[in-house]
Amino acid sequence: QAARQKLYDLQDRIPRIMTMRETAGEPVKTYILNRGEYNLPAEEVQPQLPEVLPVFNILKQSNNKAGSAAAPSRRLNRLDFSNWLTHPDHPLTARVTVNRYWQMFFGTGLVSTSEDFGNQGAIPSHPELLDWLARDFIASGWNLQHLVRRIVLSHTYRQSSQLNTLSEAEQAILKEKDPANTLLATFPAGPLSAEMLRDNALSIAGLLSHKIGGGPVRPYDLAHSFKGGGVSKGEGVYRRSLYTYWQVNGPSPLMLTLDAAKRQVCTVKREETSTPLQSLVLLNSPQFVEAARMTAAKLMAEDLPADQKIEQAVRLSTGRSPLEKEKQILQQLYQEQLGYFQEHPQEAQELIKTGNTKADASLPPTELAAWTNTVLTLLNYDATLIKH
């Protein structure tokens, strides 16, 4: 029994991936089923490419490369299909990819029905732009970094979402002609994705791990998910959300609350919701409270007056300087929190214990707790949570 257990432990550590290969010998025959009944096969069918799209003689090309002039006498296989799908003249692959990335940055794709490019889907809002980006993407060697750079350096992406940047006449025309902002006269403001929200908070705090590759990790919230296996040690807790362990029956509760897809089915477009539960998570999750505390510790380490620390905190979280009204509200908040924790020092101690990192013992606990809640408020501010 001990030897068998040792063998099982060894086998469990070996990574497994699904692989496919062509069936040796005579391929399995495929039929059209009469009324869909599995035991009523009708006409036999052969693998072929859709005739509605340009068909390229991939078989002849591959055979010519092998040095034979005759056409190969074999059926189409998965490699042939892949070569056809990624052919530079294929009309869909590049367009679908470009549309998905456009949707990632603008909330809606150039084709709004990113899950349907068929005759029941929407027509492109900017067809020539979609064509140009697709061709540019192919010409770059299918380089995603090139595509992302094209989009984020464009004037369309960098413009403000505020209508007050336009004249009154322009605003009136837009409200009449383009109330949904389909033509993108202003940037379409929208919430950050679940992964971006978490990674952004960790980055602001200086906690985000930039390690690339490796196995999945378990942040704090997975300790309470279905069949949880505990929290990762060391930098595992602070790795990018891309590496969060995901189990179909026990996904990350934090990610699901912030509108991440469950991954039980393919999801091309996520739902966007705004619920009290999201605010509850952003204000109380150990990941966000710890990030706020570490940011607060950075602010306290700088020998600056309170108003300048608030300016620094706003710049870190929103990327801009605070408005005068924002400064006044945050200063009042800090003073209220400081007074509260001075009266309840035990609660201050409990707050700054949140997370795996240890609080700096040289920093006054009541002040650290007050700055933590002030920063936590900024991490829950619309200017931090929403792309403007």
CSV table of C-alpha atoms in Angstrom, one decimal:
chain,number,residue,atom,x,y,z
A,1,GLN,CA,0.0,0.0,0.0
A,2,ALA,CA,2.9,2.4,0.8
A,3,ALA,CA,4.6,1.6,-2.5
A,4,ARG,CA,1.3,2.1,-4.4
A,5,GLN,CA,0.7,5.5,-2.7
A,6,LYS,CA,4.3,6.5,-3.6
A,7,LEU,CA,3.6,5.6,-7.2
A,8,TYR,CA,0.3,7.6,-7.2
A,9,ASP,CA,2.1,10.7,-5.7
A,10,LEU,CA,4.7,10.5,-8.4
A,11,GLN,CA,2.1,10.2,-11.2
A,12,ASP,CA,0.0,13.1,-9.7
A,13,ARG,CA,3.0,15.5,-10.1
A,14,ILE,CA,3.3,14.8,-13.8
A,15,PRO,CA,1.5,17.5,-15.8
A,16,ARG,CA,-1.1,16.2,-18.3
A,17,ILE,CA,-2.3,17.9,-21.4
A,18,MET,CA,-4.8,16.7,-24.0
A,19,THR,CA,-3.2,15.9,-27.4
A,20,MET,CA,-4.8,14.8,-30.7
A,21,ARG,CA,-3.5,13.0,-33.7
A,22,GLU,CA,-5.0,11.5,-36.9
A,23,THR,CA,-6.5,8.1,-36.6
A,24,ALA,CA,-4.1,5.4,-37.9
A,25,GLY,CA,-5.5,3.4,-40.8
A,26,GLU,CA,-9.0,3.8,-42.2
A,27,PRO,CA,-10.6,7.0,-40.9
A,28,VAL,CA,-13.8,6.8,-39.0
A,29,LYS,CA,-16.8,7.4,-41.3
A,30,THR,CA,-19.1,10.3,-40.6
A,31,TYR,CA,-22.8,10.5,-41.7
A,32,ILE,CA,-25.6,12.9,-41.7
A,33,LEU,CA,-28.1,11.5,-39.2
A,34,ASN,CA,-31.7,11.1,-40.1
A,35,ARG,CA,-33.6,13.5,-37.9
A,36,GLY,CA,-30.5,13.6,-35.6
A,37,GLU,CA,-30.9,10.0,-34.5
A,38,TYR,CA,-27.5,8.4,-33.7
A,39,ASN,CA,-28.6,5.0,-35.0
A,40,LEU,CA,-30.1,6.3,-38.3
A,41,PRO,CA,-27.1,7.2,-40.5
A,42,ALA,CA,-27.9,8.6,-43.9
A,43,GLU,CA,-25.5,10.2,-46.4
A,44,GLU,CA,-21.8,9.9,-45.7
A,45,VAL,CA,-19.9,13.2,-45.6
A,46,GLN,CA,-16.2,14.0,-46.1
A,47,PRO,CA,-14.2,16.7,-44.3
A,48,GLN,CA,-14.2,19.9,-46.4
A,49,LEU,CA,-13.8,23.7,-46.0
A,50,PRO,CA,-16.9,26.0,-46.0
A,51,GLU,CA,-17.6,26.9,-49.6
A,52,VAL,CA,-19.0,30.3,-48.6
A,53,LEU,CA,-15.5,31.4,-47.7
A,54,PRO,CA,-12.5,31.5,-50.0
A,55,VAL,CA,-11.1,28.0,-50.3
A,56,PHE,CA,-7.3,27.7,-50.7
A,57,ASN,CA,-5.7,24.6,-52.1
A,58,ILE,CA,-3.7,24.0,-48.9
A,59,LEU,CA,-3.2,20.3,-49.9
A,60,LYS,CA,-1.6,21.2,-53.2
A,61,GLN,CA,0.6,23.8,-51.6
A,62,SER,CA,1.8,21.4,-48.9
A,63,ASN,CA,2.3,18.7,-51.6
A,64,ASN,CA,4.4,21.0,-53.8
A,65,LYS,CA,6.6,21.8,-50.9
A,66,ALA,CA,7.3,18.1,-50.5
A,67,GLY,CA,8.5,18.0,-54.1
A,68,SER,CA,5.6,16.2,-55.8
A,69,ALA,CA,3.6,17.7,-58.6
A,70,ALA,CA,0.6,15.4,-58.1
A,71,ALA,CA,-2.2,16.4,-55.9
A,72,PRO,CA,-2.2,14.4,-52.6
A,73,SER,CA,-4.7,11.6,-52.3
A,74,ARG,CA,-5.7,12.1,-48.7
A,75,ARG,CA,-8.5,13.7,-46.8
A,76,LEU,CA,-8.3,17.1,-45.2
A,77,ASN,CA,-7.0,17.0,-41.7
A,78,ARG,CA,-6.7,19.4,-38.7
A,79,LEU,CA,-3.4,20.8,-39.9
A,80,ASP,CA,-4.9,21.6,-43.3
A,81,PHE,CA,-7.8,23.4,-41.5
A,82,SER,CA,-5.4,25.3,-39.3
A,83,ASN,CA,-3.4,26.4,-42.3
A,84,TRP,CA,-6.6,27.6,-44.1
A,85,LEU,CA,-7.9,29.3,-41.0
A,86,THR,CA,-4.7,31.4,-40.6
A,87,HIS,CA,-4.1,32.1,-44.2
A,88,PRO,CA,-3.4,35.8,-44.9
A,89,ASP,CA,-6.4,36.0,-47.2
A,90,HIS,CA,-8.8,34.4,-44.8
A,91,PRO,CA,-11.5,37.0,-44.3
A,92,LEU,CA,-12.6,36.2,-40.7
A,93,THR,CA,-9.7,35.2,-38.4
A,94,ALA,CA,-8.0,38.6,-38.3
A,95,ARG,CA,-11.3,40.5,-38.2
A,96,VAL,CA,-12.6,38.5,-35.3
A,97,THR,CA,-9.3,38.9,-33.3
A,98,VAL,CA,-9.2,42.6,-33.9
A,99,ASN,CA,-12.8,43.0,-32.9
A,100,ARG,CA,-12.2,41.1,-29.6
A,101,TYR,CA,-9.3,43.4,-28.7
A,102,TRP,CA,-11.3,46.5,-29.7
A,103,GLN,CA,-14.1,45.3,-27.4
A,104,MET,CA,-11.5,44.8,-24.6
A,105,PHE,CA,-10.5,48.5,-24.8
A,106,PHE,CA,-13.7,50.2,-25.7
A,107,GLY,CA,-16.4,47.9,-24.1
A,108,THR,CA,-18.1,47.2,-27.5
A,109,GLY,CA,-16.5,45.8,-30.6
A,110,LEU,CA,-16.5,47.4,-34.0
A,111,VAL,CA,-19.0,44.6,-34.6
A,112,SER,CA,-21.1,44.9,-31.5
A,113,THR,CA,-22.2,41.2,-31.7
A,114,SER,CA,-18.6,39.9,-31.1
A,115,GLU,CA,-20.1,36.4,-30.6
A,116,ASP,CA,-21.8,36.4,-34.0
A,117,PHE,CA,-20.2,37.5,-37.3
A,118,GLY,CA,-23.0,35.8,-39.2
A,119,ASN,CA,-26.0,37.2,-41.0
A,120,GLN,CA,-27.9,37.6,-37.8
A,121,GLY,CA,-25.1,39.7,-36.2
A,122,ALA,CA,-24.7,43.4,-36.3
A,123,ILE,CA,-23.0,45.2,-39.2
A,124,PRO,CA,-19.6,46.9,-38.3
A,125,SER,CA,-19.9,50.5,-37.1
A,126,HIS,CA,-16.6,51.3,-38.9
A,127,PRO,CA,-16.2,48.6,-41.6
A,128,GLU,CA,-13.2,50.3,-43.3
A,129,LEU,CA,-11.4,50.6,-39.9
A,130,LEU,CA,-12.1,47.0,-39.2
A,131,ASP,CA,-10.7,45.9,-42.5
A,132,TRP,CA,-7.6,48.1,-42.2
A,133,LEU,CA,-6.8,46.9,-38.6
A,134,ALA,CA,-7.2,43.3,-39.7
A,135,ARG,CA,-4.9,43.7,-42.7
A,136,ASP,CA,-2.4,45.6,-40.5
A,137,PHE,CA,-2.5,42.8,-37.9
A,138,ILE,CA,-1.7,40.2,-40.6
A,139,ALA,CA,1.0,42.3,-42.1
A,140,SER,CA,2.7,42.6,-38.6
A,141,GLY,CA,3.0,38.8,-38.5
A,142,TRP,CA,-0.1,38.4,-36.3
A,143,ASN,CA,1.7,40.5,-33.6
A,144,LEU,CA,-0.7,41.2,-30.7
A,145,GLN,CA,1.6,43.7,-29.1
A,146,HIS,CA,1.6,45.6,-32.4
A,147,LEU,CA,-2.3,45.5,-32.5
A,148,VAL,CA,-2.6,46.7,-28.9
A,149,ARG,CA,-0.1,49.5,-29.5
A,150,ARG,CA,-2.1,50.7,-32.6
A,151,ILE,CA,-5.3,50.9,-30.5
A,152,VAL,CA,-4.0,52.5,-27.3
A,153,LEU,CA,-1.9,55.1,-29.1
A,154,SER,CA,-4.8,56.2,-31.2
A,155,HIS,CA,-6.5,59.5,-30.7
A,156,THR,CA,-9.8,57.7,-30.2
A,157,TYR,CA,-8.5,55.8,-27.2
A,158,ARG,CA,-6.7,58.7,-25.6
A,159,GLN,CA,-9.6,61.2,-25.8
A,160,SER,CA,-11.6,62.1,-22.8
A,161,SER,CA,-15.0,60.6,-21.9
A,162,GLN,CA,-16.3,63.9,-20.7
A,163,LEU,CA,-18.7,65.7,-23.0
A,164,ASN,CA,-17.7,69.0,-21.6
A,165,THR,CA,-14.5,68.8,-23.6
A,166,LEU,CA,-16.7,69.5,-26.7
A,167,SER,CA,-18.5,72.7,-27.6
A,168,GLU,CA,-22.3,73.0,-26.8
A,169,ALA,CA,-23.1,72.8,-30.5
A,170,GLU,CA,-21.1,69.6,-30.8
A,171,GLN,CA,-22.7,68.1,-27.8
A,172,ALA,CA,-26.2,68.9,-29.2
A,173,ILE,CA,-25.3,67.2,-32.5
A,174,LEU,CA,-24.0,64.1,-30.7
A,175,LYS,CA,-27.0,63.8,-28.5
A,176,GLU,CA,-29.2,63.9,-31.6
A,177,LYS,CA,-27.2,61.9,-34.1
A,178,ASP,CA,-25.3,59.5,-31.9
A,179,PRO,CA,-26.8,59.1,-28.5
A,180,ALA,CA,-25.1,55.7,-27.9
A,181,ASN,CA,-21.7,57.1,-28.9
A,182,THR,CA,-21.3,54.5,-31.6
A,183,LEU,CA,-19.1,56.9,-33.6
A,184,LEU,CA,-16.8,57.3,-30.6
A,185,ALA,CA,-16.7,61.1,-30.5
A,186,THR,CA,-15.7,60.7,-26.8
A,187,PHE,CA,-14.1,57.7,-25.0
A,188,PRO,CA,-16.8,55.2,-23.8
A,189,ALA,CA,-16.2,55.1,-20.1
A,190,GLY,CA,-16.6,51.7,-18.6
A,191,PRO,CA,-15.5,49.6,-15.5
A,192,LEU,CA,-12.2,47.8,-15.3
A,193,SER,CA,-12.4,44.0,-15.6
A,194,ALA,CA,-12.2,41.9,-12.4
A,195,GLU,CA,-8.6,41.0,-13.1
A,196,MET,CA,-7.6,44.6,-13.8
A,197,LEU,CA,-9.3,45.8,-10.6
A,198,ARG,CA,-7.3,43.3,-8.4
A,199,ASP,CA,-4.0,43.8,-10.3
A,200,ASN,CA,-4.4,47.6,-10.3
A,201,ALA,CA,-4.8,47.6,-6.5
A,202,LEU,CA,-1.7,45.4,-6.0
A,203,SER,CA,0.3,47.5,-8.4
A,204,ILE,CA,-0.6,50.7,-6.6
A,205,ALA,CA,0.6,49.1,-3.4
A,206,GLY,CA,3.8,47.8,-4.9
A,207,LEU,CA,2.8,44.3,-4.1
A,208,LEU,CA,2.1,42.9,-7.7
A,209,SER,CA,4.5,40.1,-8.6
A,210,HIS,CA,5.9,40.5,-12.2
A,211,LYS,CA,7.0,36.9,-12.4
A,212,ILE,CA,6.1,35.3,-15.7
A,213,GLY,CA,5.0,31.7,-16.1
A,214,GLY,CA,4.6,28.9,-13.6
A,215,GLY,CA,1.7,27.1,-12.0
A,216,PRO,CA,-1.6,28.5,-10.7
A,217,VAL,CA,-1.7,30.2,-7.3
A,218,ARG,CA,-4.4,30.6,-4.6
A,219,PRO,CA,-5.1,34.2,-3.4
A,220,TYR,CA,-6.9,34.8,-0.1
A,221,ASP,CA,-10.4,34.3,-1.3
A,222,LEU,CA,-9.8,30.8,-2.6
A,223,ALA,CA,-9.3,29.6,1.0
A,224,HIS,CA,-13.1,29.8,1.3
A,225,SER,CA,-14.1,28.5,-2.1
A,226,PHE,CA,-15.4,25.0,-2.9
A,227,LYS,CA,-12.7,22.4,-2.2
A,228,GLY,CA,-10.3,25.1,-1.3
A,229,GLY,CA,-6.6,24.1,-0.8
A,230,GLY,CA,-5.4,27.0,1.3
A,231,VAL,CA,-3.7,30.2,0.4
A,232,SER,CA,-0.4,30.3,-1.5
A,233,LYS,CA,2.8,31.2,0.3
A,234,GLY,CA,5.1,34.1,-0.5
A,235,GLU,CA,4.6,36.0,-3.7
A,236,GLY,CA,1.9,33.6,-4.9
A,237,VAL,CA,-0.8,35.7,-3.2
A,238,TYR,CA,0.4,38.7,-5.2
A,239,ARG,CA,0.7,37.2,-8.6
A,240,ARG,CA,-1.3,38.6,-11.5
A,241,SER,CA,-4.9,37.4,-11.6
A,242,LEU,CA,-4.1,35.5,-14.8
A,243,TYR,CA,-2.4,32.9,-12.6
A,244,THR,CA,-5.3,32.5,-10.1
A,245,TYR,CA,-6.3,28.8,-9.7
A,246,TRP,CA,-9.7,28.2,-11.3
A,247,GLN,CA,-11.8,25.2,-10.7
A,248,VAL,CA,-15.1,24.9,-12.6
A,249,ASN,CA,-17.1,24.0,-9.4
A,250,GLY,CA,-15.0,26.3,-7.2
A,251,PRO,CA,-14.0,29.5,-9.0
A,252,SER,CA,-12.6,32.6,-7.3
A,253,PRO,CA,-15.4,34.2,-5.4
A,254,LEU,CA,-13.8,37.6,-5.7
A,255,MET,CA,-13.5,37.3,-9.5
A,256,LEU,CA,-17.1,36.2,-9.9
A,257,THR,CA,-18.4,39.0,-7.7
A,258,LEU,CA,-16.5,41.5,-10.0
A,259,ASP,CA,-18.2,40.0,-13.1
A,260,ALA,CA,-15.5,37.5,-14.3
A,261,ALA,CA,-17.0,34.7,-16.4
A,262,LYS,CA,-17.6,31.3,-14.7
A,263,ARG,CA,-15.9,29.5,-17.6
A,264,GLN,CA,-18.4,26.7,-17.6
A,265,VAL,CA,-19.2,27.8,-21.2
A,266,CYS,CA,-17.3,30.0,-23.7
A,267,THR,CA,-18.0,33.6,-22.9
A,268,VAL,CA,-17.1,36.1,-25.6
A,269,LYS,CA,-18.6,39.2,-23.8
A,270,ARG,CA,-18.9,39.5,-20.1
A,271,GLU,CA,-21.8,41.0,-18.3
A,272,GLU,CA,-21.3,44.4,-16.5
A,273,THR,CA,-23.2,44.8,-13.3
A,274,SER,CA,-23.0,47.2,-10.3
A,275,THR,CA,-24.1,45.6,-7.1
A,276,PRO,CA,-23.7,46.3,-3.3
A,277,LEU,CA,-21.8,43.0,-3.0
A,278,GLN,CA,-19.1,44.4,-5.3
A,279,SER,CA,-18.6,47.3,-2.9
A,280,LEU,CA,-18.6,45.0,0.0
A,281,VAL,CA,-15.8,42.9,-1.5
A,282,LEU,CA,-13.7,46.0,-2.6
A,283,LEU,CA,-14.0,47.4,0.9
A,284,ASN,CA,-13.4,44.3,3.0
A,285,SER,CA,-11.5,41.7,0.9
A,286,PRO,CA,-8.1,41.0,2.5
A,287,GLN,CA,-6.4,41.6,-0.9
A,288,PHE,CA,-7.7,45.2,-1.1
A,289,VAL,CA,-7.4,46.0,2.6
A,290,GLU,CA,-3.8,44.8,2.5
A,291,ALA,CA,-3.1,46.8,-0.7
A,292,ALA,CA,-4.6,49.9,0.9
A,293,ARG,CA,-2.4,49.4,4.0
A,294,MET,CA,0.8,49.0,2.0
A,295,THR,CA,0.0,52.1,0.0
A,296,ALA,CA,-0.7,54.0,3.2
A,297,ALA,CA,2.7,52.9,4.6
A,298,LYS,CA,4.4,54.2,1.5
A,299,LEU,CA,2.6,57.6,2.0
A,300,MET,CA,3.6,57.7,5.6
A,301,ALA,CA,7.2,56.9,4.8
A,302,GLU,CA,7.4,60.2,2.9
A,303,ASP,CA,8.0,63.3,5.1
A,304,LEU,CA,5.1,65.3,3.7
A,305,PRO,CA,2.1,67.1,5.2
A,306,ALA,CA,-1.3,65.4,5.1
A,307,ASP,CA,-2.6,67.4,2.1
A,308,GLN,CA,0.4,66.4,0.0
A,309,LYS,CA,0.0,62.8,1.0
A,310,ILE,CA,-3.6,63.0,-0.2
A,311,GLU,CA,-2.5,64.4,-3.5
A,312,GLN,CA,0.0,61.6,-3.9
A,313,ALA,CA,-2.6,59.0,-3.0
A,314,VAL,CA,-5.0,60.4,-5.6
A,315,ARG,CA,-2.3,60.4,-8.3
A,316,LEU,CA,-1.4,56.8,-7.5
A,317,SER,CA,-5.0,55.5,-7.7
A,318,THR,CA,-6.5,57.7,-10.5
A,319,GLY,CA,-3.5,58.9,-12.4
A,320,ARG,CA,-4.4,62.6,-12.0
A,321,SER,CA,-4.2,65.3,-9.4
A,322,PRO,CA,-7.2,65.7,-7.0
A,323,LEU,CA,-9.9,68.4,-7.4
A,324,GLU,CA,-10.1,70.9,-4.6
A,325,LYS,CA,-13.4,69.4,-3.4
A,326,GLU,CA,-11.9,65.9,-3.4
A,327,LYS,CA,-9.0,67.1,-1.3
A,328,GLN,CA,-11.3,68.6,1.3
A,329,ILE,CA,-13.4,65.4,1.5
A,330,LEU,CA,-10.4,63.2,1.9
A,331,GLN,CA,-8.8,65.4,4.5
A,332,GLN,CA,-12.0,65.3,6.5
A,333,LEU,CA,-12.2,61.5,6.1
A,334,TYR,CA,-8.7,61.1,7.3
A,335,GLN,CA,-9.3,63.3,10.4
A,336,GLU,CA,-12.5,61.4,11.2
A,337,GLN,CA,-10.7,58.0,10.9
A,338,LEU,CA,-7.8,59.1,12.9
A,339,GLY,CA,-10.0,60.3,15.7
A,340,TYR,CA,-12.0,57.0,15.7
A,341,PHE,CA,-8.9,54.8,15.8
A,342,GLN,CA,-7.4,56.9,18.6
A,343,GLU,CA,-10.4,56.1,20.6
A,344,HIS,CA,-10.4,52.4,19.5
A,345,PRO,CA,-6.7,51.4,19.3
A,346,GLN,CA,-7.5,47.7,19.3
A,347,GLU,CA,-9.5,48.0,16.1
A,348,ALA,CA,-6.5,49.8,14.5
A,349,GLN,CA,-4.3,46.9,15.5
A,350,GLU,CA,-6.7,44.4,14.0
A,351,LEU,CA,-7.0,46.4,10.7
A,352,ILE,CA,-3.3,46.6,10.1
A,353,LYS,CA,-2.8,42.9,10.6
A,354,THR,CA,-4.8,42.1,7.5
A,355,GLY,CA,-2.8,40.1,4.9
A,356,ASN,CA,0.4,38.2,4.8
A,357,THR,CA,2.7,41.2,4.9
A,358,LYS,CA,3.7,42.6,8.3
A,359,ALA,CA,2.9,46.2,9.2
A,360,ASP,CA,5.9,48.4,9.7
A,361,ALA,CA,6.4,48.5,13.5
A,362,SER,CA,7.9,52.0,13.3
A,363,LEU,CA,4.6,53.5,12.0
A,364,PRO,CA,2.0,54.7,14.6
A,365,PRO,CA,-0.9,52.1,14.3
A,366,THR,CA,-3.7,54.6,14.6
A,367,GLU,CA,-2.3,56.8,11.8
A,368,LEU,CA,-1.6,53.8,9.6
A,369,ALA,CA,-5.1,52.5,10.1
A,370,ALA,CA,-6.6,56.0,9.3
A,371,TRP,CA,-4.5,56.3,6.1
A,372,THR,CA,-5.4,52.7,5.2
A,373,ASN,CA,-9.2,53.5,5.3
A,374,THR,CA,-8.5,56.7,3.4
A,375,VAL,CA,-6.7,54.9,0.6
A,376,LEU,CA,-9.3,52.1,0.7
A,377,THR,CA,-11.9,54.7,-0.1
A,378,LEU,CA,-9.8,55.8,-3.1
A,379,LEU,CA,-9.6,52.2,-4.3
A,380,ASN,CA,-13.4,52.2,-4.3
A,381,TYR,CA,-13.7,55.6,-6.0
A,382,ASP,CA,-15.3,55.7,-9.5
A,383,ALA,CA,-12.2,57.5,-10.8
A,384,THR,CA,-10.2,54.4,-9.9
A,385,LEU,CA,-12.6,51.7,-10.9
A,386,ILE,CA,-13.8,53.1,-14.2
A,387,LYS,CA,-11.8,53.9,-17.3
A,388,HIS,CA,-12.5,57.6,-18.3
